[in-house]
């Protein structure tokens, strides 16, 4: 059975965030980063690589900047075969003019097709990434696109609780894992 690795975005996921609730309720593993406030892409990629190498099989559950981490890591790692799927939620758009200085090491966004099944969940009114940009990322990454309507950044501000819809999407990826084992 796969280990679920939680990949929070910039500033980590707070106690009311669905990722934190999943960690508490389901025992999923949060990938810790050295610096949540000043994220450096190379450093975050190293942390993800170490986390993946600690397990035979993983499912990645990323939020915001964590989605861009998955794309960057997958384009460089020699161990992507350990990933059976990725749930990519509300990717952040670090190429927007207002983000250029804060997250400079994350540009350009890696747009290489992901070598494992993935689902990208986006909202129509995400303040950090337009629906069109998120749709384009899903296309570039080869991800199935799921539109959850007006849910903002799909974080604790959206009052999702433990986000049952997200758990159902994760279960779908787990089902694919069983049917496509050893893809």
Short mmCIF file of C-alpha atoms in Angstrom, two decimals:
data_model
loop_
_atom_site.label_atom_id
_atom_site.label_comp_id
_atom_site.label_asym_id
_atom_site.label_seq_id
_atom_site.Cartn_x
_atom_site.Cartn_y
_atom_site.Cartn_z
CA UNK A 1 0.00 0.00 0.00
CA UNK A 2 1.21 3.46 -0.84
CA UNK A 3 2.27 6.09 1.64
CA UNK A 4 0.47 9.41 1.17
CA UNK A 5 2.90 12.33 1.22
CA UNK A 6 1.35 15.74 1.92
CA UNK A 7 3.07 18.65 0.18
CA UNK A 8 1.85 21.97 1.59
CA UNK A 9 2.46 25.24 -0.18
CA UNK A 10 4.09 28.50 0.81
CA UNK A 11 3.83 29.11 4.60
CA UNK A 12 2.76 25.48 5.24
CA UNK A 13 -0.81 24.34 5.92
CA UNK A 14 -2.35 25.55 9.19
CA UNK A 15 -4.31 23.44 11.70
CA UNK A 16 -7.69 23.96 9.96
CA UNK A 17 -6.37 23.17 6.47
CA UNK A 18 -7.65 19.92 4.97
CA UNK A 19 -4.05 18.68 4.59
CA UNK A 20 -3.50 19.04 8.34
CA UNK A 21 -6.82 17.30 9.04
CA UNK A 22 -5.86 14.44 6.70
CA UNK A 23 -2.52 14.13 8.51
CA UNK A 24 -4.28 13.94 11.89
CA UNK A 25 -7.18 11.70 10.85
CA UNK A 26 -5.54 9.37 8.34
CA UNK A 27 -1.90 9.33 9.41
CA UNK A 28 -0.61 10.76 6.13
CA UNK A 29 2.96 12.09 6.14
CA UNK A 30 3.70 15.80 5.75
CA UNK A 31 6.96 16.48 3.92
CA UNK A 32 8.71 19.04 6.13
CA UNK A 33 10.57 21.91 4.50
CA UNK A 34 13.49 23.86 5.97
CA UNK A 35 11.93 27.25 5.31
CA UNK A 36 8.20 27.62 4.74
CA UNK A 37 8.39 31.43 4.49
CA UNK A 38 11.23 31.74 1.97
CA UNK A 39 10.88 28.61 -0.15
CA UNK A 40 13.73 27.70 -2.46
CA UNK A 41 12.76 25.29 -5.23
CA UNK A 42 15.98 23.27 -5.12
CA UNK A 43 15.79 22.84 -1.35
CA UNK A 44 12.14 21.76 -1.48
CA UNK A 45 12.94 19.31 -4.31
CA UNK A 46 15.69 17.74 -2.16
CA UNK A 47 13.27 17.29 0.74
CA UNK A 48 10.71 15.64 -1.54
CA UNK A 49 13.36 13.36 -3.04
CA UNK A 50 14.41 12.18 0.43
CA UNK A 51 10.77 11.59 1.41
CA UNK A 52 10.07 9.57 -1.74
CA UNK A 53 13.23 7.48 -1.27
CA UNK A 54 12.08 6.56 2.25
CA UNK A 55 9.10 4.62 0.80
CA UNK A 56 8.55 2.01 -1.91
CA UNK A 57 5.38 3.61 -3.24
CA UNK A 58 3.88 7.03 -2.64
CA UNK A 59 0.83 9.07 -3.52
CA UNK A 60 1.54 12.80 -3.59
CA UNK A 61 -1.07 15.25 -2.29
CA UNK A 62 0.06 18.78 -3.09
CA UNK A 63 -1.48 22.17 -2.41
CA UNK A 64 -0.57 25.48 -4.07
CA UNK A 65 3.24 25.78 -4.34
CA UNK A 66 3.38 22.05 -3.57
CA UNK A 67 1.90 21.42 -7.04
CA UNK A 68 4.79 23.28 -8.66
CA UNK A 69 7.15 21.28 -6.47
CA UNK A 70 5.74 18.02 -7.85
CA UNK A 71 6.24 19.20 -11.44
CA UNK A 72 9.80 20.44 -10.83
CA UNK A 73 10.78 17.32 -8.88
CA UNK A 74 9.27 14.92 -11.44
CA UNK A 75 11.23 16.58 -14.26
CA UNK A 76 14.54 15.95 -12.45
CA UNK A 77 14.19 12.88 -10.24
CA UNK A 78 15.36 9.39 -11.20
CA UNK A 79 12.78 7.90 -8.81
CA UNK A 80 9.43 8.95 -10.28
CA UNK A 81 8.45 5.27 -10.70
CA UNK A 82 7.81 5.20 -6.93
CA UNK A 83 4.92 7.66 -7.40
CA UNK A 84 1.64 5.92 -8.21
CA UNK A 85 -0.33 9.16 -8.51
CA UNK A 86 -0.60 12.82 -7.55
CA UNK A 87 -3.49 14.96 -6.37
CA UNK A 88 -2.58 18.54 -7.28
CA UNK A 89 -4.82 21.10 -5.60
CA UNK A 90 -4.99 24.83 -6.41
CA UNK A 91 -1.59 25.34 -8.05
CA UNK A 92 -0.12 28.78 -7.41
CA UNK A 93 0.87 30.94 -10.35
CA UNK A 94 4.38 32.15 -9.50
CA UNK A 95 4.75 33.73 -12.95
CA UNK A 96 2.28 36.52 -12.11
CA UNK A 97 3.98 39.94 -11.93
CA UNK A 98 3.09 40.39 -8.24
CA UNK A 99 4.84 37.10 -7.35
CA UNK A 100 8.09 37.61 -9.23
CA UNK A 101 10.22 38.80 -6.31
CA UNK A 102 8.78 36.64 -3.54
CA UNK A 103 9.16 33.28 -5.30
CA UNK A 104 11.85 33.96 -7.90
CA UNK A 105 13.48 30.51 -7.62
CA UNK A 106 10.21 28.87 -8.73
CA UNK A 107 10.16 30.50 -12.17
CA UNK A 108 9.65 29.41 -14.80
CA UNK A 109 6.99 26.85 -13.85
CA UNK A 110 8.04 23.37 -14.96
CA UNK A 111 5.58 22.30 -17.64
CA UNK A 112 6.87 18.81 -18.44
CA UNK A 113 4.24 16.05 -18.66
CA UNK A 114 4.13 14.11 -15.39
CA UNK A 115 5.25 10.47 -15.62
CA UNK A 116 2.45 9.25 -13.31
CA UNK A 117 -1.35 9.65 -13.16
CA UNK A 118 -2.47 12.98 -11.74
CA UNK A 119 -5.60 14.95 -10.99
CA UNK A 120 -5.47 18.75 -10.83
CA UNK A 121 -8.22 20.35 -8.75
CA UNK A 122 -8.92 24.02 -9.36
CA UNK A 123 -11.43 26.65 -8.40
CA UNK A 124 -13.12 29.29 -10.55
CA UNK A 125 -12.17 32.11 -8.16
CA UNK A 126 -8.72 31.19 -6.87
CA UNK A 127 -6.96 34.49 -6.09
CA UNK A 128 -3.53 32.89 -6.69
CA UNK A 129 -4.13 31.26 -10.07
CA UNK A 130 -6.75 31.93 -12.73
CA UNK A 131 -8.93 29.06 -13.92
CA UNK A 132 -7.42 29.40 -17.41
CA UNK A 133 -3.83 29.18 -16.08
CA UNK A 134 -4.71 26.16 -13.93
CA UNK A 135 -6.39 24.49 -16.93
CA UNK A 136 -3.26 25.09 -19.02
CA UNK A 137 -1.06 23.55 -16.29
CA UNK A 138 -3.33 20.50 -16.18
CA UNK A 139 -2.93 20.14 -19.94
CA UNK A 140 0.86 20.59 -19.79
CA UNK A 141 1.22 18.09 -16.93
CA UNK A 142 -1.19 15.55 -18.48
CA UNK A 143 -3.48 15.84 -15.45
CA UNK A 144 -7.21 15.22 -15.28
CA UNK A 145 -8.87 18.56 -14.50
CA UNK A 146 -11.50 18.81 -11.76
CA UNK A 147 -13.41 22.10 -11.42
CA UNK A 148 -14.79 22.58 -7.88
CA UNK A 149 -16.60 25.84 -8.68
CA UNK A 150 -16.06 28.90 -6.48
CA UNK A 151 -13.87 27.56 -3.67
CA UNK A 152 -11.16 30.22 -3.59
CA UNK A 153 -7.70 28.77 -2.98
CA UNK A 154 -9.21 25.46 -1.73
CA UNK A 155 -7.61 26.01 1.68
CA UNK A 156 -8.85 26.57 5.24
CA UNK A 157 -10.49 29.88 4.16
CA UNK A 158 -12.87 27.82 1.98
CA UNK A 159 -14.27 26.07 5.11
CA UNK A 160 -13.90 22.62 3.57
CA UNK A 161 -13.31 20.76 6.83
CA UNK A 162 -11.56 17.50 5.99
CA UNK A 163 -12.72 18.01 2.37
CA UNK A 164 -14.61 14.79 1.55
CA UNK A 165 -14.51 15.57 -2.19
CA UNK A 166 -10.70 15.64 -2.03
CA UNK A 167 -10.62 12.32 -0.16
CA UNK A 168 -12.83 10.82 -2.88
CA UNK A 169 -10.42 12.08 -5.57
CA UNK A 170 -7.50 10.58 -3.64
CA UNK A 171 -9.40 7.27 -3.44
CA UNK A 172 -9.82 7.38 -7.24
CA UNK A 173 -6.04 7.68 -7.61
CA UNK A 174 -5.60 4.76 -5.18
CA UNK A 175 -7.99 2.71 -7.33
CA UNK A 176 -5.93 3.55 -10.41
CA UNK A 177 -2.88 2.41 -8.47
CA UNK A 178 -4.41 -1.06 -8.05
CA UNK A 179 -5.46 -1.36 -11.69
CA UNK A 180 -2.30 0.13 -13.22
CA UNK A 181 0.19 -1.35 -10.79
CA UNK A 182 3.69 -1.18 -12.23
CA UNK A 183 2.76 1.30 -14.99
#
